[in-house]
Coordinates of C-alpha atoms in Angstrom, one line a residue:
Chain S
X27 CA -34.1 19.7 10.3
X28 CA -34.1 16.0 9.6
X29 CA -30.4 15.8 10.5
X30 CA -31.0 17.8 13.7
X31 CA -33.7 15.3 14.8
X32 CA -31.3 12.4 14.0
X33 CA -28.6 14.0 16.0
X34 CA -31.0 14.1 19.0
X35 CA -31.9 10.5 18.4
X36 CA -28.2 9.5 18.6
X37 CA -28.1 10.5 22.2
X38 CA -30.2 7.5 23.1
X39 CA -28.2 5.0 20.9
X40 CA -25.4 2.8 22.0
X41 CA -21.9 4.0 21.0
X42 CA -20.4 2.2 17.9
X43 CA -16.9 2.3 19.3
X44 CA -15.5 -0.5 21.5
X45 CA -13.8 0.1 24.8
X46 CA -10.6 -1.4 23.5
X47 CA -8.4 -2.5 26.4
X48 CA -11.4 -3.9 28.2
X49 CA -13.1 -5.4 25.2
X50 CA -11.6 -7.4 22.4
X51 CA -11.4 -5.8 18.9
X52 CA -12.2 -7.5 15.7
X53 CA -9.3 -9.8 14.6
X54 CA -9.9 -12.1 11.6
X55 CA -8.9 -15.8 11.9
X56 CA -6.1 -15.5 9.3
X57 CA -4.7 -12.2 10.6
X58 CA -1.1 -11.7 9.6
X59 CA 0.5 -12.0 13.0
X60 CA 3.7 -13.2 14.5
X61 CA 6.1 -15.4 12.5
X62 CA 6.7 -18.8 14.1
X63 CA 9.7 -21.0 13.6
X64 CA 10.3 -24.8 14.1
X65 CA 13.9 -25.6 14.5
X66 CA 13.4 -29.4 14.1
X67 CA 11.9 -29.0 10.6
X68 CA 14.2 -26.3 9.3
X69 CA 16.7 -27.4 6.7
X70 CA 18.8 -24.2 7.1
X71 CA 18.7 -23.1 3.5
X72 CA 18.4 -19.4 4.7
X73 CA 15.9 -18.7 1.9
X74 CA 13.6 -16.8 4.3
X75 CA 16.4 -14.5 5.2
X76 CA 17.1 -13.9 1.5
X77 CA 13.5 -12.9 0.6
X78 CA 12.6 -10.9 3.7
X79 CA 12.0 -7.3 2.6
X80 CA 12.9 -5.5 5.8
X81 CA 15.6 -7.9 7.0
X82 CA 13.8 -9.1 10.1
X83 CA 15.2 -12.6 9.9
X84 CA 18.9 -13.5 10.3
X85 CA 20.8 -16.7 10.9
X86 CA 24.0 -16.7 13.0
X87 CA 26.5 -19.6 12.9
X88 CA 28.9 -20.8 15.5
X89 CA 32.3 -22.3 14.7
X90 CA 30.9 -25.9 14.6
X91 CA 28.5 -24.8 11.8
X92 CA 25.3 -24.9 13.9
X93 CA 23.0 -22.1 12.8
X94 CA 20.6 -20.1 15.1
X95 CA 17.5 -18.3 13.9
X96 CA 16.9 -14.7 15.0
X97 CA 13.7 -12.8 14.4
X98 CA 12.8 -9.2 15.2
X99 CA 9.1 -8.6 15.6
X100 CA 9.5 -4.8 15.4
X101 CA 11.3 -4.8 12.1
X102 CA 9.0 -7.5 10.5
X103 CA 6.2 -6.2 8.3
X104 CA 4.3 -9.5 8.5
X105 CA 4.0 -9.9 4.7
X106 CA 4.4 -13.7 4.9
X107 CA 7.0 -13.7 2.1
X108 CA 9.3 -16.0 4.2
X109 CA 6.4 -18.5 4.6
X110 CA 5.9 -18.6 0.8
X111 CA 9.6 -19.0 0.1
X112 CA 10.2 -21.8 2.6
X113 CA 10.8 -25.1 0.8
X114 CA 10.0 -27.2 3.9
X115 CA 6.4 -26.8 4.9
X116 CA 5.9 -25.9 8.6
X117 CA 9.4 -24.8 9.3
X118 CA 8.4 -21.2 9.3
X119 CA 4.8 -20.2 9.7
X120 CA 2.5 -17.3 10.3
X121 CA 0.3 -17.2 13.4
X122 CA -2.8 -15.0 14.0
X123 CA -1.4 -13.6 17.1
X124 CA -0.7 -9.8 17.0
X125 CA 2.8 -8.8 17.9
X126 CA 3.3 -7.3 21.4
X127 CA 4.8 -3.9 21.8
X128 CA 8.5 -3.5 22.0
X129 CA 9.9 -2.5 25.4
X130 CA 12.8 -0.3 26.0
X131 CA 14.6 -3.0 28.0
X132 CA 14.7 -5.2 24.9
X133 CA 16.8 -2.6 23.1
X134 CA 15.1 -3.7 19.9
X135 CA 16.7 -1.2 17.5
X136 CA 20.4 -0.9 18.4
X137 CA 20.5 -4.4 19.8
X138 CA 19.1 -5.8 16.6
X139 CA 21.4 -3.9 14.4
X140 CA 24.3 -5.2 16.4
X141 CA 23.0 -8.7 16.4
X142 CA 22.4 -8.5 12.6
X143 CA 26.0 -7.4 11.8
X144 CA 27.4 -9.9 14.4
X145 CA 25.4 -12.7 12.8
X146 CA 26.6 -11.9 9.3
X147 CA 30.2 -11.6 10.7
X148 CA 29.9 -15.0 12.5
X149 CA 28.8 -16.6 9.2
X150 CA 31.8 -15.0 7.4
X151 CA 34.1 -16.2 10.1
X152 CA 32.7 -19.7 9.9
X153 CA 33.0 -19.6 6.1
X154 CA 36.6 -18.4 6.3
X155 CA 37.4 -21.1 8.9
X156 CA 35.8 -23.7 6.7
X157 CA 37.8 -22.4 3.7
X158 CA 41.0 -22.5 5.8
X159 CA 40.3 -26.0 7.0
X160 CA 39.5 -27.1 3.4
X161 CA 42.6 -25.6 2.1
X162 CA 44.6 -27.2 5.0
X163 CA 43.0 -30.5 4.2
X164 CA 43.6 -30.1 0.5
X165 CA 47.2 -29.2 1.2
X166 CA 47.5 -32.3 3.5
X167 CA 45.9 -34.5 0.9
X168 CA 48.2 -33.1 -1.8
X169 CA 51.2 -33.7 0.5
X170 CA 50.1 -37.3 1.2
X171 CA 49.5 -38.0 -2.5
X172 CA 52.9 -36.6 -3.3
X173 CA 54.5 -38.7 -0.6
X174 CA 52.7 -41.8 -1.9
X175 CA 53.9 -41.1 -5.4
X176 CA 57.4 -40.6 -4.1
X177 CA 57.1 -43.9 -2.3
X178 CA 55.8 -45.6 -5.4
X179 CA 58.6 -44.0 -7.4
X180 CA 61.2 -45.1 -4.9
X181 CA 59.5 -48.5 -4.8
X182 CA 59.8 -48.8 -8.6
X183 CA 63.2 -47.3 -9.0
X184 CA 65.4 -50.2 -7.8
X185 CA 63.9 -52.4 -10.5
X186 CA 64.6 -49.9 -13.2
X187 CA 68.1 -49.4 -11.9
X188 CA 68.5 -53.2 -11.7
X189 CA 67.1 -53.5 -15.2
Chain H
X7 CA -7.8 47.9 -5.3
X8 CA -7.6 46.8 -1.7
X9 CA -4.5 45.8 0.2
X10 CA -3.1 42.4 -0.4
X11 CA -2.2 40.0 2.4
X12 CA -0.3 36.8 2.2
X13 CA -1.7 34.0 4.4
X14 CA -0.1 30.6 4.7
X15 CA -1.8 27.3 5.4
X16 CA 0.5 24.5 6.5
X17 CA 2.9 22.7 6.5
X18 CA 1.3 21.9 9.9
X19 CA -2.3 23.0 10.2
X20 CA -5.2 21.8 12.2
X21 CA -7.4 21.2 9.2
X22 CA -4.7 19.6 7.0
X23 CA -4.3 15.9 6.8
X24 CA -1.0 16.1 5.1
X25 CA 2.2 18.1 5.3
X26 CA 1.2 20.5 2.5
X27 CA 2.0 24.2 2.4
X28 CA -0.2 26.7 0.5
X29 CA 0.6 30.4 0.4
X30 CA -2.5 32.5 -0.4
X31 CA -2.4 36.1 -1.6
X32 CA -5.7 37.5 -0.5
X33 CA -7.5 40.7 -1.2
X34 CA -10.6 41.4 1.0
X35 CA -10.7 37.8 2.0
X36 CA -10.8 36.7 -1.6
X37 CA -7.9 34.5 -2.8
X38 CA -6.2 36.0 -5.9
X39 CA -3.1 33.9 -6.1
X40 CA -1.8 30.6 -4.6
X41 CA 1.6 29.0 -4.3
X42 CA 2.0 25.4 -3.3
X43 CA 4.9 23.5 -1.8
X44 CA 4.3 19.8 -1.7
X45 CA 7.7 18.3 -1.0
X46 CA 7.9 18.0 2.8
X47 CA 8.0 14.3 3.1
X48 CA 10.5 13.1 0.6
X49 CA 11.8 9.7 1.7
X50 CA 13.9 8.6 -1.2
X51 CA 11.8 5.5 -1.9
X52 CA 12.6 5.4 -5.7
X53 CA 16.3 5.4 -4.9
X54 CA 15.9 2.7 -2.3
X55 CA 13.9 0.5 -4.7
X56 CA 16.8 0.8 -7.3
X57 CA 19.6 0.1 -4.9
X58 CA 18.8 -1.6 -1.6
X59 CA 15.9 -4.0 -2.5
X60 CA 15.6 -6.9 -4.8
X61 CA 12.8 -6.6 -7.4
X62 CA 10.5 -9.0 -5.6
X63 CA 10.9 -7.1 -2.4
X64 CA 10.1 -3.8 -4.0
X65 CA 6.3 -4.6 -4.2
X66 CA 6.3 -4.4 -0.3
X67 CA 8.4 -1.2 -0.3
X68 CA 6.1 0.7 -2.7
X69 CA 3.1 -0.4 -0.6
X70 CA 4.6 1.9 2.1
X71 CA 4.5 4.9 -0.3
X72 CA 0.9 5.6 0.7
X73 CA -1.2 4.3 3.5
X74 CA -4.5 4.9 1.7
X75 CA -3.9 3.5 -1.7
X76 CA -1.3 0.9 -0.7
X77 CA -2.9 -1.7 -2.9
X78 CA -2.9 0.5 -6.0
X79 CA 0.9 1.0 -5.6
X80 CA 1.6 -2.7 -5.0
X81 CA -0.6 -3.7 -7.9
X82 CA 0.9 -1.2 -10.3
X83 CA 4.4 -2.2 -9.4
X84 CA 3.5 -5.9 -9.7
X85 CA 2.1 -5.3 -13.1
X86 CA 5.1 -3.4 -14.3
X87 CA 7.4 -6.1 -13.0
X88 CA 5.3 -8.7 -14.7
X89 CA 5.7 -6.8 -17.9
X90 CA 9.5 -6.8 -17.5
X91 CA 9.4 -10.6 -16.7
X92 CA 7.1 -11.1 -19.6
X93 CA 4.6 -13.3 -17.7
X94 CA 0.8 -13.5 -17.6
X95 CA -0.8 -13.8 -14.2
X96 CA -3.7 -16.2 -13.5
X97 CA -7.3 -14.8 -14.0
X98 CA -8.3 -15.4 -10.4
X99 CA -5.3 -13.2 -9.2
X100 CA -6.5 -10.4 -11.5
X101 CA -10.0 -10.6 -10.1
X102 CA -8.8 -10.6 -6.5
X103 CA -6.6 -7.6 -7.2
X104 CA -9.6 -5.7 -8.6
X105 CA -11.6 -6.8 -5.5
X106 CA -9.1 -5.3 -3.1
X107 CA -8.6 -2.2 -5.2
X108 CA -12.4 -1.5 -5.1
X109 CA -12.6 -2.2 -1.3
X110 CA -9.7 0.2 -0.9
X111 CA -11.5 2.8 -3.0
X112 CA -14.5 2.6 -0.7
X113 CA -12.5 3.3 2.4
X114 CA -10.4 6.0 0.7
X115 CA -13.4 7.9 -0.7
X116 CA -15.3 7.7 2.6
X117 CA -12.2 9.1 4.4
X118 CA -12.0 12.0 1.9
X119 CA -15.7 12.7 2.2
X120 CA -15.5 12.7 6.0
X121 CA -12.7 15.2 5.9
X122 CA -14.6 17.5 3.6
X123 CA -17.4 17.4 6.1
X124 CA -15.0 18.1 9.0
X125 CA -13.3 21.0 7.2
X126 CA -16.6 22.5 6.3
X127 CA -17.4 22.6 9.9
X128 CA -19.8 19.6 10.0
X129 CA -18.2 17.5 12.8
X130 CA -21.2 15.2 13.2
X131 CA -21.2 14.1 9.6
X132 CA -17.4 13.5 9.9
X133 CA -18.1 11.0 12.7
X134 CA -21.0 9.4 10.8
X135 CA -18.9 8.9 7.7
X136 CA -16.1 7.5 9.6
X137 CA -18.5 5.2 11.4
X138 CA -19.8 3.8 8.1
X139 CA -16.2 3.5 6.8
X140 CA -15.3 1.0 9.5
X141 CA -16.9 -1.9 7.7
X142 CA -14.6 -1.5 4.7
X143 CA -11.5 -1.6 7.0
X144 CA -12.7 -4.7 8.7
X145 CA -13.4 -6.4 5.3
X146 CA -9.9 -5.4 4.1
X147 CA -8.5 -6.9 7.3
X148 CA -10.4 -10.1 6.7
X149 CA -9.3 -10.3 3.1
X150 CA -5.7 -9.2 3.4
X151 CA -4.9 -9.9 7.0
X152 CA -4.1 -6.3 7.9
X153 CA -6.0 -3.0 8.1
X154 CA -3.6 -0.7 6.3
X155 CA -0.6 -2.3 4.7
X156 CA -2.3 -5.0 2.6
X157 CA 0.8 -6.6 0.9
X158 CA -1.7 -8.4 -1.2
X159 CA -0.3 -8.1 -4.7
X160 CA 3.1 -9.7 -5.2
X161 CA 5.1 -10.1 -8.4
X162 CA 3.4 -12.9 -10.3
X163 CA 0.0 -12.9 -8.6
X164 CA -1.6 -12.4 -5.2
X165 CA -0.4 -13.5 -1.8
X166 CA -3.7 -14.9 -0.3
X167 CA -6.8 -16.5 -1.5
X168 CA -10.3 -15.3 -0.8
X169 CA -12.0 -17.7 1.6
X170 CA -15.7 -18.5 1.0
X171 CA -16.8 -17.3 4.4
X172 CA -15.0 -14.0 3.9
X173 CA -16.7 -13.6 0.5
X174 CA -20.0 -14.2 2.1
X175 CA -19.4 -11.7 4.8
X176 CA -18.4 -9.1 2.2
X177 CA -21.7 -9.6 0.5
X178 CA -23.6 -9.3 3.7
X179 CA -21.8 -6.2 4.9
X180 CA -22.2 -4.6 1.5
X181 CA -25.9 -5.2 1.6
X182 CA -26.0 -3.4 5.0
X183 CA -23.8 -0.6 3.6
X184 CA -26.1 0.3 0.7
X185 CA -28.8 2.0 2.9
X186 CA -26.1 3.8 4.9
X187 CA -24.6 5.1 1.6
X188 CA -28.1 6.3 0.5
X189 CA -28.3 8.2 3.8
X190 CA -24.9 9.7 3.2
X191 CA -25.9 10.6 -0.3
X192 CA -29.0 12.3 1.0
X193 CA -27.0 14.4 3.5
X194 CA -24.2 15.4 1.2
X195 CA -26.7 16.3 -1.6
X196 CA -29.5 18.0 0.3
X197 CA -28.0 19.4 3.5
X198 CA -28.4 23.1 3.4
X199 CA -25.6 24.0 5.9
X200 CA -23.1 21.9 4.0
X201 CA -24.2 23.4 0.7
X202 CA -23.2 26.8 1.9
X203 CA -19.6 25.8 2.2
X204 CA -19.5 23.3 -0.7
X205 CA -21.6 24.6 -3.6
X206 CA -19.7 26.8 -5.9
X207 CA -16.5 26.5 -3.9
X208 CA -13.2 25.6 -5.5
X209 CA -14.8 25.3 -8.9
X210 CA -12.8 24.5 -12.0
X211 CA -14.1 24.4 -15.6
X212 CA -13.8 21.5 -18.0
X213 CA -11.5 23.5 -20.3
X214 CA -9.2 24.3 -17.4
X215 CA -9.2 20.7 -16.1
X216 CA -8.2 19.5 -19.6
X217 CA -5.5 22.2 -19.9
X218 CA -4.0 21.4 -16.5
X219 CA -4.1 17.7 -17.0
X220 CA -6.3 16.9 -14.0
X221 CA -7.0 13.2 -13.1
X222 CA -9.3 11.3 -10.8
X223 CA -12.5 12.4 -9.2
X224 CA -11.2 16.0 -9.4
X225 CA -11.4 15.8 -13.2
X226 CA -14.6 13.7 -13.3
X227 CA -16.4 16.3 -11.2
X228 CA -15.5 19.0 -13.8
X229 CA -17.1 16.8 -16.5
X230 CA -13.9 15.4 -17.9
X231 CA -14.4 11.7 -18.5
X232 CA -10.9 10.4 -17.6
X233 CA -10.6 7.1 -15.9
X234 CA -7.9 4.5 -16.6
X235 CA -10.4 1.8 -15.9
X236 CA -12.2 2.9 -19.0
X237 CA -9.2 3.0 -21.1
X238 CA -7.1 -0.1 -20.4
X239 CA -8.3 -3.6 -20.7
X240 CA -5.1 -5.6 -21.0
X241 CA -4.1 -5.9 -17.4
X242 CA -7.3 -5.9 -15.4
X243 CA -10.6 -6.6 -17.1
X244 CA -12.6 -3.6 -15.6
X245 CA -15.4 -3.5 -18.1
X246 CA -16.1 -7.2 -17.7
X247 CA -16.9 -6.6 -14.0
X248 CA -19.3 -3.7 -14.7
X249 CA -17.3 -0.5 -14.6
X250 CA -19.2 2.6 -15.3
X251 CA -17.9 6.2 -15.7
X252 CA -19.3 8.7 -13.3
X253 CA -19.1 12.4 -14.1
X254 CA -20.6 15.6 -12.8
X255 CA -20.6 19.0 -14.5
X256 CA -20.1 21.9 -12.0
X257 CA -16.5 21.0 -10.9
X258 CA -16.9 22.4 -7.3
X259 CA -16.5 20.8 -3.9
X260 CA -20.1 19.6 -4.0
X261 CA -19.6 17.9 -7.4
X262 CA -16.5 16.1 -6.1
X263 CA -18.5 14.8 -3.1
X264 CA -21.2 13.5 -5.4
X265 CA -18.8 12.0 -7.8
X266 CA -17.1 10.1 -4.9
X267 CA -20.4 8.9 -3.5
X268 CA -21.6 7.8 -6.9
X269 CA -18.4 5.9 -7.5
X270 CA -19.0 4.0 -4.3
X271 CA -22.2 2.6 -5.9
X272 CA -20.1 1.5 -8.9
X273 CA -17.5 0.0 -6.6
X274 CA -20.1 -2.0 -4.7
X275 CA -21.5 -3.3 -8.0
X276 CA -18.0 -4.3 -9.1
X277 CA -17.2 -6.1 -5.9
X278 CA -20.5 -8.0 -6.0
X279 CA -19.8 -9.0 -9.7
X280 CA -16.3 -10.1 -8.8
X281 CA -17.5 -12.3 -5.9
X282 CA -20.3 -13.8 -7.9
X283 CA -18.1 -14.7 -10.9
X284 CA -14.8 -15.4 -9.3
X285 CA -13.0 -17.8 -11.7
X286 CA -11.1 -20.8 -10.4
X287 CA -7.4 -20.9 -11.2
X288 CA -4.0 -20.8 -9.6
X289 CA -3.1 -17.6 -7.6
X290 CA 0.5 -17.1 -8.8
X291 CA 2.7 -17.6 -11.8
X292 CA 6.1 -18.8 -10.8
X293 CA 9.1 -17.7 -12.9
X294 CA 12.8 -17.6 -12.4
X295 CA 13.4 -14.9 -15.0
X296 CA 15.0 -11.5 -14.2
X297 CA 13.5 -8.2 -15.2
X298 CA 14.7 -6.9 -18.5
X299 CA 13.8 -4.0 -20.7
X300 CA 11.5 -1.1 -20.0
X301 CA 7.8 -1.0 -19.2
X302 CA 5.1 1.5 -18.1
X303 CA 1.8 0.8 -16.3
X304 CA -1.2 3.0 -15.6
X305 CA -3.7 2.2 -12.9
X306 CA -6.7 4.0 -11.5
X307 CA -6.0 4.7 -7.8
X308 CA -8.7 6.2 -5.6
X309 CA -7.2 9.7 -6.4
X310 CA -6.7 9.2 -10.1
X311 CA -4.2 7.9 -12.5
X312 CA -1.1 6.2 -11.0
X313 CA 1.8 5.8 -13.3
X314 CA 4.8 3.4 -12.9
X315 CA 7.8 3.2 -15.1
X316 CA 10.5 0.5 -14.5
X317 CA 13.7 -0.5 -16.3
X318 CA 15.5 -3.7 -15.6
X319 CA 19.0 -4.9 -16.6
X320 CA 18.7 -8.7 -16.0
X321 CA 19.8 -8.5 -12.4
X322 CA 18.0 -8.8 -9.1
X323 CA 18.0 -5.0 -8.6
X324 CA 16.0 -2.7 -10.9
X325 CA 17.9 0.0 -12.8
X326 CA 15.2 2.7 -12.5
X327 CA 11.7 2.9 -10.9
X328 CA 9.6 6.0 -11.5
X329 CA 6.4 6.7 -9.6
X330 CA 4.0 9.4 -10.7
X331 CA 1.2 9.8 -8.2
X332 CA -2.2 11.2 -9.0
X333 CA -1.8 14.2 -6.6
X334 CA 1.3 15.3 -8.4
X335 CA -0.7 15.6 -11.6
X336 CA -3.3 17.7 -9.8
X337 CA -1.1 20.2 -8.0
X338 CA -1.3 22.7 -10.9
X339 CA -5.1 22.6 -10.9
X340 CA -5.2 22.8 -7.1
X341 CA -3.5 26.2 -7.0
X342 CA -5.7 27.4 -9.9
X343 CA -9.0 26.3 -8.4
X344 CA -8.6 28.5 -5.3
X345 CA -8.7 31.7 -7.2
X346 CA -11.8 33.8 -6.5
X347 CA -12.8 31.9 -3.4
X348 CA -13.1 33.1 0.2
X349 CA -10.1 32.3 2.4
X350 CA -12.5 30.7 4.9
X351 CA -13.5 28.0 2.5
X352 CA -9.9 27.0 1.7
X353 CA -9.7 24.1 4.2
X354 CA -12.8 22.4 2.7
X355 CA -11.4 22.9 -0.8
X356 CA -8.1 21.4 0.1
X357 CA -9.8 18.4 1.7
X358 CA -12.0 17.9 -1.4
X359 CA -8.8 17.6 -3.6
X360 CA -8.1 14.5 -1.5
X361 CA -4.3 15.3 -1.6
X362 CA -2.0 12.5 -0.8
X363 CA 1.4 14.1 -0.2
X364 CA 3.3 11.0 0.9
X365 CA 2.5 9.6 -2.6
X366 CA 3.5 12.9 -4.3
X367 CA 6.8 13.3 -2.5
X368 CA 7.6 9.6 -2.0

């Protein structure tokens, strides 16, 4: 009976729910929202990419060695592990802004998968190029050193012969 | 002897929260035999944790095992990883872990209670319980930054600190919640309509509970005093913060409701004690070691004892991770406790088990 009376009383009370799209819901100040990135502060150590559990961060690299940061808000779990791993404070940070929904036009799944593999491939390509250049340089250095030695030898030789 | 009929419930059913399948053999509406199938949502998480993810990332993966007891899984994994790394975490991190586990317990128990009310046909009480549960979700959001996936425990400590204004708001909201909890206690205890569906339904004796290795509120409702918080002191100091065992004797749906409600009072007291006596220390122990050897951890999740086993081999990736969820321990007793009940009360009994199938099947 008591419950019944309370139920009738509820008719005259205000609803406890909020009309969400028209009213703002409760979001705390330090909500785990979107991950921000400051290119000017980054030291390009790629530690955030290494620790990221779902793999939402990836760095691509062009042939000059310049790295570009990519972030997928639909893959990110907003754990903040990248922020904790970052050695340079402020280079990667967490905002309190909730992530917007992904749109079909963004092609956030397949597009991201392609971008991810492409980014890794671009880095490998750069590494291979660097290795090739280094090998070339080493070979050239070696050649130059050998030539110098030869010259030195030939430079000394007449004296020995004369001696 | 009457004719026997086989009636299934699940894997998709209007009154089931989870993909769970029960096959009842009934005789004149009375259940005589039950078969259960619980492996509908196998996701291969254990395998992923041992192959794809590094050991520090696994604490975020196991948080996705279950939405309701996410913090229990992450904490249990963090503890087992800390045992493998042979490190001791700061005291403040321990207290903050306990705080979030208890807040999580409040929201999980209230969800279970609301579903018992709903499946018993008491829709208004379902709404009321859910309304009162909202405060715990908002507090968890304020503490952890997210409503469901807390990602609070990490290997070596906790991810975030408790801000003073958040601590204050927790105390204020808990003070407001206590009269609401009294009201819920009154309804669940004394409401005549609810008692028709709940009293005597799905009862299990203490001997059966012991024989079938029941854990959690299911066991405590039958009078079996099993609670990991009472047994282990080394990882989290539960007794220091005022843990108290709650048991009932009848072992039916009604007793499970009362056990859950009384545990909420204990949880509130624990949270208040933690906030009043929160020690000052660092939040995380840094280490560069790799997991090595074997370790096991037991932790009291809202549904009962959660068990983690891990084996490391001095590399970034674990060799083996085994998760034994509380619902898995209870499946045998679940099928047993239906016997002799009306088929019509089966949904309420299932809800009162508080089954978590995503934990069980992983």
